[in-house]
PDB file of C-alpha atoms in Angstrom:
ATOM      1  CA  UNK F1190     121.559 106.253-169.475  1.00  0.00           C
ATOM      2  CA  UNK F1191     123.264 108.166-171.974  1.00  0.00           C
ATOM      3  CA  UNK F1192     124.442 112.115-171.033  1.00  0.00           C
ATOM      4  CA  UNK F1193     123.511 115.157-172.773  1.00  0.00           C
ATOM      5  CA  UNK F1194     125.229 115.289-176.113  1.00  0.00           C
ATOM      6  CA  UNK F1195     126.019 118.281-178.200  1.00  0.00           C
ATOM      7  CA  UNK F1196     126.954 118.439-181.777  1.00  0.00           C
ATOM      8  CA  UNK F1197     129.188 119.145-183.264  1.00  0.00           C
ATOM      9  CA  UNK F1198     132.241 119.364-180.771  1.00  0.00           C
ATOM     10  CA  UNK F1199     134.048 122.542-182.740  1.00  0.00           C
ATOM     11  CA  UNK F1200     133.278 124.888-185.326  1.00  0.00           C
ATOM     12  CA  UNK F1201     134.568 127.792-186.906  1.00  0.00           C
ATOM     13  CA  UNK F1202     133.113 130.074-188.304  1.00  0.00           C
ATOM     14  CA  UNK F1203     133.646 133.992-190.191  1.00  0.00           C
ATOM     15  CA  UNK F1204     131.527 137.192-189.057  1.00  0.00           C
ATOM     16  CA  UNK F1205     129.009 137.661-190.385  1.00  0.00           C
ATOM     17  CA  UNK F1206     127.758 133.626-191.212  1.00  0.00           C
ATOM     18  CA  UNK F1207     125.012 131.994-189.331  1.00  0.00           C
ATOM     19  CA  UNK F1208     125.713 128.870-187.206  1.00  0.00           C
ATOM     20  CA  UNK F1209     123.618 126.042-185.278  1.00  0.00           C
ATOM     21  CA  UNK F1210     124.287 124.222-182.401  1.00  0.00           C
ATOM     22  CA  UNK F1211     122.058 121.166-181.590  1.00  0.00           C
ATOM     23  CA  UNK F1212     121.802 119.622-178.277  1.00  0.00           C
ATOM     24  CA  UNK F1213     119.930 116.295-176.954  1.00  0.00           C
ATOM     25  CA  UNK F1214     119.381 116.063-173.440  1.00  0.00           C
ATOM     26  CA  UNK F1215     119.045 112.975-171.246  1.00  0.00           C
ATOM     27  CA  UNK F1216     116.315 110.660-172.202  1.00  0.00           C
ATOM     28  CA  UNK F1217     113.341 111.535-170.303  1.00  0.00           C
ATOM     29  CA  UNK F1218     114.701 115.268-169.873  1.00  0.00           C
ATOM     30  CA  UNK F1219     112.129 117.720-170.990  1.00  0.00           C
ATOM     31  CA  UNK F1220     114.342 121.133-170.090  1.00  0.00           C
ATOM     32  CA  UNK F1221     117.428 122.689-171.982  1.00  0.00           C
ATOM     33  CA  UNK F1222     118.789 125.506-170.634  1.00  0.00           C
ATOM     34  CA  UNK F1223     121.974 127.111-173.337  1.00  0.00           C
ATOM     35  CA  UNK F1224     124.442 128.679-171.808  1.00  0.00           C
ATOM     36  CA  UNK F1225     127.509 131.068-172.876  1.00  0.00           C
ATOM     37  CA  UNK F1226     131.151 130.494-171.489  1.00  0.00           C
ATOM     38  CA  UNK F1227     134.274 132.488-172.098  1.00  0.00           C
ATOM     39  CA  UNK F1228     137.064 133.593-170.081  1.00  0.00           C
ATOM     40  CA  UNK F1229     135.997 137.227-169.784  1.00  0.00           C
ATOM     41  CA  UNK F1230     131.831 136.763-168.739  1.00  0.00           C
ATOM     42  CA  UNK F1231     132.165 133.397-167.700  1.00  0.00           C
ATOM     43  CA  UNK F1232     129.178 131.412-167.875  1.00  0.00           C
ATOM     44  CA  UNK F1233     126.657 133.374-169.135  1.00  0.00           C
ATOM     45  CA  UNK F1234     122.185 132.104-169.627  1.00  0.00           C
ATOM     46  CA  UNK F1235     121.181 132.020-172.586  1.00  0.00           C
ATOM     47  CA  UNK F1236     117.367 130.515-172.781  1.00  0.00           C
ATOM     48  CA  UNK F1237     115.468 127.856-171.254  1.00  0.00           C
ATOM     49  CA  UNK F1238     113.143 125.857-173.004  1.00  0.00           C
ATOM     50  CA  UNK F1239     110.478 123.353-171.647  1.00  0.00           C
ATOM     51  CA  UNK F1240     108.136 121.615-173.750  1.00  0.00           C
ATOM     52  CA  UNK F1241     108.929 123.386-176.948  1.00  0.00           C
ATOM     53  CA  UNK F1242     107.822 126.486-175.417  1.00  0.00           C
ATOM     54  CA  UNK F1243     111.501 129.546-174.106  1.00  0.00           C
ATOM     55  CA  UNK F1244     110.420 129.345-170.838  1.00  0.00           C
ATOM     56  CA  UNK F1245     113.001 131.672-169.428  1.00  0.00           C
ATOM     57  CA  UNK F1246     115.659 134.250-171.610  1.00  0.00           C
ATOM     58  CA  UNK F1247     118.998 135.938-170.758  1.00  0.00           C
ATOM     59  CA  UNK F1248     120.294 139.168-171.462  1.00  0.00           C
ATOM     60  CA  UNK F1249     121.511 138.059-175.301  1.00  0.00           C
ATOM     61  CA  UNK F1250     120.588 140.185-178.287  1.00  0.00           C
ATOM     62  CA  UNK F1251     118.155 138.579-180.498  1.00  0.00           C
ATOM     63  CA  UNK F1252     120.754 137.335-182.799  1.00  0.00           C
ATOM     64  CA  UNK F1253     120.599 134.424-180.425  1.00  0.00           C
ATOM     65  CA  UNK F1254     117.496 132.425-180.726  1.00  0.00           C
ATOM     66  CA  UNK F1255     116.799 128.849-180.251  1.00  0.00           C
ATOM     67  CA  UNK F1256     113.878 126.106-180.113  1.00  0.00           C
ATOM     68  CA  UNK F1257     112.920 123.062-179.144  1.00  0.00           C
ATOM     69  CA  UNK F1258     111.072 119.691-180.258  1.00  0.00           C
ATOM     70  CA  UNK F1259     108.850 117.485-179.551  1.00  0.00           C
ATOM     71  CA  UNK F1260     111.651 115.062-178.947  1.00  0.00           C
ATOM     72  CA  UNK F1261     113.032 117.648-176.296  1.00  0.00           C
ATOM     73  CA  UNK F1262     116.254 118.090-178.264  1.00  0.00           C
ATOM     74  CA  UNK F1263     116.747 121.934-178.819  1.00  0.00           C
ATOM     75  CA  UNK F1264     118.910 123.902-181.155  1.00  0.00           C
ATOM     76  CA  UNK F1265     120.412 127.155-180.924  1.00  0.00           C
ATOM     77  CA  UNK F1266     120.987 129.228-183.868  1.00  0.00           C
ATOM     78  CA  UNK F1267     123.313 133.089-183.713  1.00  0.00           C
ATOM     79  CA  UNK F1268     122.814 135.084-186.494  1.00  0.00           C
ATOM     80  CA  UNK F1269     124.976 137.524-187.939  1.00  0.00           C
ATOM     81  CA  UNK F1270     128.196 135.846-186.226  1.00  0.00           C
ATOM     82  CA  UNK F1271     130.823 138.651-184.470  1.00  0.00           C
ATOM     83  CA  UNK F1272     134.418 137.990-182.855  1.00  0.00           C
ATOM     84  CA  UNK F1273     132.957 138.509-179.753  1.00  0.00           C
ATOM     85  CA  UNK F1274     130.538 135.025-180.320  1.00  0.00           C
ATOM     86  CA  UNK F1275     133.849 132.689-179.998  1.00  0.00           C
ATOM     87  CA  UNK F1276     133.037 130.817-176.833  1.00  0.00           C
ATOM     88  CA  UNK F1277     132.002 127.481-175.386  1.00  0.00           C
ATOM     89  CA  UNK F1278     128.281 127.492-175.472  1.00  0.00           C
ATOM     90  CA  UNK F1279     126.873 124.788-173.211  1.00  0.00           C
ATOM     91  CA  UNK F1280     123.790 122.893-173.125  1.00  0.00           C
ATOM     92  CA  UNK F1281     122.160 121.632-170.256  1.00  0.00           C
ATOM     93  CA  UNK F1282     118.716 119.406-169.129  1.00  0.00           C
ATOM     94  CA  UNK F1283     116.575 118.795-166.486  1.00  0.00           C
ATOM     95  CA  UNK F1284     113.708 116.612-166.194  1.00  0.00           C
ATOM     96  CA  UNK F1285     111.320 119.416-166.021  1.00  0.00           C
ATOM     97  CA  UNK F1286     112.579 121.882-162.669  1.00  0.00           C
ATOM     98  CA  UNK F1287     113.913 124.842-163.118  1.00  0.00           C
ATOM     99  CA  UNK F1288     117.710 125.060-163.399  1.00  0.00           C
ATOM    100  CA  UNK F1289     118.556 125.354-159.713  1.00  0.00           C
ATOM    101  CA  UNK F1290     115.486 123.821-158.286  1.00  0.00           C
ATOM    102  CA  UNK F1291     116.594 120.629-159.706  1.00  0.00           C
ATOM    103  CA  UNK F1292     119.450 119.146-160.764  1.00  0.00           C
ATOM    104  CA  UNK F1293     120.798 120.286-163.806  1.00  0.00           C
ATOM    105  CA  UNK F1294     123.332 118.054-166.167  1.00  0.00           C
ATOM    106  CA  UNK F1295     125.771 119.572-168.318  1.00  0.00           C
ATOM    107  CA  UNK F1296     126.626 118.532-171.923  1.00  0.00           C
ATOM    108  CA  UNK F1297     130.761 118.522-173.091  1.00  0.00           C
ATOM    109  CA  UNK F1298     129.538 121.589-175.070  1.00  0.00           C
ATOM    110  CA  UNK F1299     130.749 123.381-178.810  1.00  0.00           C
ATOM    111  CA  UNK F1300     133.211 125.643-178.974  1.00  0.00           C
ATOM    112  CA  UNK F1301     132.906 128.290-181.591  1.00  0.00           C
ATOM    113  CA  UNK F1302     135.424 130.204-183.310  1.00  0.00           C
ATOM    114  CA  UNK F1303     134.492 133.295-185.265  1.00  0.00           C
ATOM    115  CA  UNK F1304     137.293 134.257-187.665  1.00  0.00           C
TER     116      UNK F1304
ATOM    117  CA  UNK R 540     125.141 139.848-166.622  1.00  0.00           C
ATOM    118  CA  UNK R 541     125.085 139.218-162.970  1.00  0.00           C
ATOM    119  CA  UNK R 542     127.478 136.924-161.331  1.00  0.00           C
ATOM    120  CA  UNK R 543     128.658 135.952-157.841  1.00  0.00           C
ATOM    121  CA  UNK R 544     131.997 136.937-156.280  1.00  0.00           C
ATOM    122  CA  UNK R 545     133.842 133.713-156.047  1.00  0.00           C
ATOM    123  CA  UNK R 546     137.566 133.571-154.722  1.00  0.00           C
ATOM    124  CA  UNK R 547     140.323 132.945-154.955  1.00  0.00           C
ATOM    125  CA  UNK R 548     140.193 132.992-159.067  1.00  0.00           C
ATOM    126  CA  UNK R 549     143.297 130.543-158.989  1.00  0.00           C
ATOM    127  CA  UNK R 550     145.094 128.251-156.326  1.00  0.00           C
ATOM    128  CA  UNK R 551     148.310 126.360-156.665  1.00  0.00           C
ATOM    129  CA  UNK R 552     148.551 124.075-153.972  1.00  0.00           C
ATOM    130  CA  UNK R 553     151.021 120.543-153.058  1.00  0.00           C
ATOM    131  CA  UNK R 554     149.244 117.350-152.951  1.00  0.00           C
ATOM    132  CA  UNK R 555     147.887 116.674-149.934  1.00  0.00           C
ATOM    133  CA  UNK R 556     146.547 120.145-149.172  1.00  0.00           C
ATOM    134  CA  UNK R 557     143.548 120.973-148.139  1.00  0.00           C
ATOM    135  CA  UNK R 558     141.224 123.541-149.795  1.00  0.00           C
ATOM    136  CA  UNK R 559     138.750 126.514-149.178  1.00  0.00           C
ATOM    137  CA  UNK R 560     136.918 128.437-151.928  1.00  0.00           C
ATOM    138  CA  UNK R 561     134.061 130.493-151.258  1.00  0.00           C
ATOM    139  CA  UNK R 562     131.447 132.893-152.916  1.00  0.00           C
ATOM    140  CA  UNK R 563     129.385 135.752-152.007  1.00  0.00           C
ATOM    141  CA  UNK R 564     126.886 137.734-153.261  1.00  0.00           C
ATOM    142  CA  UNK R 565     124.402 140.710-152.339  1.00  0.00           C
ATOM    143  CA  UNK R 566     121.511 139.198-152.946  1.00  0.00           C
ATOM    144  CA  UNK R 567     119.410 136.509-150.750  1.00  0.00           C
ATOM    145  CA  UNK R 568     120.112 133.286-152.786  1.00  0.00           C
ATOM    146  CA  UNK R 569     117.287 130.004-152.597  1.00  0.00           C
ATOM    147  CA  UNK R 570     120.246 127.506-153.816  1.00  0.00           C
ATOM    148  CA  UNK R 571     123.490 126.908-153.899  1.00  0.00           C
ATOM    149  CA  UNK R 572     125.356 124.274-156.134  1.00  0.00           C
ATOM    150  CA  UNK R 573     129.448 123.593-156.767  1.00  0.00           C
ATOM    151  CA  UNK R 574     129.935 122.353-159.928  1.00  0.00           C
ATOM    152  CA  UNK R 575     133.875 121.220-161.277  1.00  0.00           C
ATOM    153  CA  UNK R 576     134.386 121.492-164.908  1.00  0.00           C
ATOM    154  CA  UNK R 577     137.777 119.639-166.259  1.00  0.00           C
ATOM    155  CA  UNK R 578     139.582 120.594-169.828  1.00  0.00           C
ATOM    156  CA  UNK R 579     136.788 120.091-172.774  1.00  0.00           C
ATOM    157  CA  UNK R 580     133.807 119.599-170.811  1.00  0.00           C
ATOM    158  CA  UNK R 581     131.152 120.447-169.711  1.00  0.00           C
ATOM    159  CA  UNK R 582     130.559 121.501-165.572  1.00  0.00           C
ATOM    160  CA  UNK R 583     129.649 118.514-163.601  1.00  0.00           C
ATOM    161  CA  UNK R 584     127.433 119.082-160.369  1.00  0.00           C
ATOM    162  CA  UNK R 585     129.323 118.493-157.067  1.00  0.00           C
ATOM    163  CA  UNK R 586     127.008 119.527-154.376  1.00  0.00           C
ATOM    164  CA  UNK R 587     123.665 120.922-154.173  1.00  0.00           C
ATOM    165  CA  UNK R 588     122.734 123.126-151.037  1.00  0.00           C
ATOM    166  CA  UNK R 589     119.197 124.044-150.541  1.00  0.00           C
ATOM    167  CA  UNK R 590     118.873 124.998-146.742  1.00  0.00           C
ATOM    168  CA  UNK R 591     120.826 128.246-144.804  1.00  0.00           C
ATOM    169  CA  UNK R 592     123.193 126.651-142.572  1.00  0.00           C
ATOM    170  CA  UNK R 593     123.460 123.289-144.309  1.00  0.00           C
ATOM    171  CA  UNK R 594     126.365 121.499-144.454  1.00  0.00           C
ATOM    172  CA  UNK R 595     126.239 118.809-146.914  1.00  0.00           C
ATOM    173  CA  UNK R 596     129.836 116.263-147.995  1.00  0.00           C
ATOM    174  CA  UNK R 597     130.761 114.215-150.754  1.00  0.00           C
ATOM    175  CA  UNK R 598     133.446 112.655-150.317  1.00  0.00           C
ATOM    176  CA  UNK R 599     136.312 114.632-149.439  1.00  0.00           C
ATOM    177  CA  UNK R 600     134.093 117.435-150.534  1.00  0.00           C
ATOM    178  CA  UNK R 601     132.385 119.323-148.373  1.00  0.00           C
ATOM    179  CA  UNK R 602     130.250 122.557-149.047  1.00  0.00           C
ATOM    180  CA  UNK R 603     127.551 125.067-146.527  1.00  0.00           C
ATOM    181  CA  UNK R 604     124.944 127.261-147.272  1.00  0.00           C
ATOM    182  CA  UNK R 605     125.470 130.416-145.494  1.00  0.00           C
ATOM    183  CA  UNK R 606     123.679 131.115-142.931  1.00  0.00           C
ATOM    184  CA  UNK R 607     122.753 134.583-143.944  1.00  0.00           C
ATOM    185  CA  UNK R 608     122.147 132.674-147.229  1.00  0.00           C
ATOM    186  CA  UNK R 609     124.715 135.257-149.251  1.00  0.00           C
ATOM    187  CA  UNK R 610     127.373 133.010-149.158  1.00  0.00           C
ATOM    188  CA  UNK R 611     128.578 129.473-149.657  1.00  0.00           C
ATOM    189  CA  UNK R 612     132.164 127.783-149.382  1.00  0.00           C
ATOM    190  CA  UNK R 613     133.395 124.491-150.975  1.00  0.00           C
ATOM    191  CA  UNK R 614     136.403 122.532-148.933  1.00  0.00           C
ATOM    192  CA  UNK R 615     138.348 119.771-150.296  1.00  0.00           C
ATOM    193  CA  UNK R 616     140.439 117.866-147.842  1.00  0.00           C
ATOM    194  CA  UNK R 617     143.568 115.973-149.134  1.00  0.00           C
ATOM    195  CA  UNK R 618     143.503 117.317-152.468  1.00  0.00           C
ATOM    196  CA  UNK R 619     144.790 114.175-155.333  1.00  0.00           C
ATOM    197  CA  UNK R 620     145.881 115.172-158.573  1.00  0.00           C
ATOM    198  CA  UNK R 621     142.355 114.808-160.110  1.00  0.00           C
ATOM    199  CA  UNK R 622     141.071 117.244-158.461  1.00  0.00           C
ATOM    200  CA  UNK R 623     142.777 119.812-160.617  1.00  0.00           C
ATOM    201  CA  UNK R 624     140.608 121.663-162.753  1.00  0.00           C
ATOM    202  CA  UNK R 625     138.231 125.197-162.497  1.00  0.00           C
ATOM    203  CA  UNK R 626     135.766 125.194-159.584  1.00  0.00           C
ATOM    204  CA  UNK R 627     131.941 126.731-159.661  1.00  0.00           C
ATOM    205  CA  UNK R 628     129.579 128.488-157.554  1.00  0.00           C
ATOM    206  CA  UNK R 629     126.363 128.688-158.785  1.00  0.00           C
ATOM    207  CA  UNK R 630     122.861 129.725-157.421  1.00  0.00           C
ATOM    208  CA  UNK R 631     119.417 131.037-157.799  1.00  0.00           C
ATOM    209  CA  UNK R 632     117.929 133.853-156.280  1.00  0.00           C
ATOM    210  CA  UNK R 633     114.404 133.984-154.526  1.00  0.00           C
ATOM    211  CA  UNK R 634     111.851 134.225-157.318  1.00  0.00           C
ATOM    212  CA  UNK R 635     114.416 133.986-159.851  1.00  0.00           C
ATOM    213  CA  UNK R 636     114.200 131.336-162.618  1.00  0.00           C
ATOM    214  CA  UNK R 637     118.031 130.595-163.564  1.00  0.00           C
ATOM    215  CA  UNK R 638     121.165 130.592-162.073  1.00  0.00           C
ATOM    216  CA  UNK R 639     123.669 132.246-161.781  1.00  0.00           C
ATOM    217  CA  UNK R 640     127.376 131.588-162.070  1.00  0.00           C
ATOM    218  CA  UNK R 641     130.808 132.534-160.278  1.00  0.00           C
ATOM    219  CA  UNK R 642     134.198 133.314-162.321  1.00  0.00           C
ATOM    220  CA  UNK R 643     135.666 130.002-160.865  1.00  0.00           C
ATOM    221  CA  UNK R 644     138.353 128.651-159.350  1.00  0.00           C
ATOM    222  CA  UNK R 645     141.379 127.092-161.047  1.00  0.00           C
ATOM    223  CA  UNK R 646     142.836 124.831-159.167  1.00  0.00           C
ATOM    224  CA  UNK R 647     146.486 123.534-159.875  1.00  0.00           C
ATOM    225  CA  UNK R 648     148.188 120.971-158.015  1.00  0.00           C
ATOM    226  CA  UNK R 649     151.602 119.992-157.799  1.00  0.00           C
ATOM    227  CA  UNK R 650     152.839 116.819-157.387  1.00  0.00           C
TER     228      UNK R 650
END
């Protein structure tokens, strides 16, 4: 069974631009969780979604948003990009439990550069 | 955001040596998991606690769920060079609905 995939792998971007990060989870996964690393907050929640539908939300200003299909692959879009964005941002799926009530598989993740 | 003390932030250690990491928090936590996350990817689950007091191994891993369920520490016994890499604590509070993550452990080895 294939992992959780994330494309793409690296991206840079300059403040100010937009940017979207897509993420598939494992077949049969219906919940994505997005999650924030860098060296300072260390990992970070984003938002969990669960049948198309943010079924949970971290403490991220709403130039983070994301969404989900009907395919359970989600996408995670930051507006308005600032230095401050460059980080590995991490997807991750469970079948349908809550991160921490079930297990929870990590993707390899995109890092993100803002010039 | 919050996070959970985890310690020591870094360890160099010979090979062969065996290893304690721990974290701690304030709050009453439902679950406790270890993840290890190597150069370019993403955290892969080690052990999953659920019960206070349980003591659960993989391996040469072994991890407990505090008993006063603020705490949980991750021993690895006869450390090989693949073990290197940066060591989690995660967990999820009672009636919370995501976890939470520790600063990690980097963990160097020398031949």
């Amino acid at each position: 069974k294939a992992g959780v995939t994330q494309t793409p792998r690296y991206l840079i971007k300059t403040r100010g631009q937009q940017v979207t990060l897509s993420c598939s989870p494992i077949s049969g996964h219906r919940s994505v969780s997005w999650y924030q690393q860098t060296p300072g907050q260390g990992l970070q929640f984003l938002f969990e979604y669960f049948s198309e539908t943010q079924r949970n939300k971290g403490n991220f200003p709403g130039r983070f948003s994301g969404r989900q299909f009907s395919n359970s692959r989600s996408e995670m879009n930051v507006s308005t990009l600032e230095l401050g964005d460059s980080a590995l941002y991490l997807c991750a799926s469970t079948r349908g439990g809550r991160p921490g009530w079930e297990t929870q598989y990590f993707g390899p993740g995109t890092r993100l550069l803002v010039l | 955001g919050q996070q959970l003390n985890q310690s020591p932030q870094s360890m160099f250690i010979q090979e062969g040596e065996d290893v304690s990491m721990n974290c701690t928090s304030s709050s009453i936590f439902n679950t406790w998991l270890w993840y290890k996350q190597d150069p370019g990817e993403g955290p892969v689950l080690l052990i999953a606690l659920y019960k206070a007091g349980e003591l659960t191994s993989n391996g040469r891993l072994t991890a407990q769920f505090g008993i006063t369920r603020k705490d949980s520490f991750l021993n690895i016994s006869a450390s090989i060079p693949s073990d290197v890499g940066i060591y989690f604590c995660a967990g999820s509070r009672e009636g919370a609905q995501k976890l939470v993550f520790g600063q990690g452990t980097r963990l160097t080895i020398n031949p």
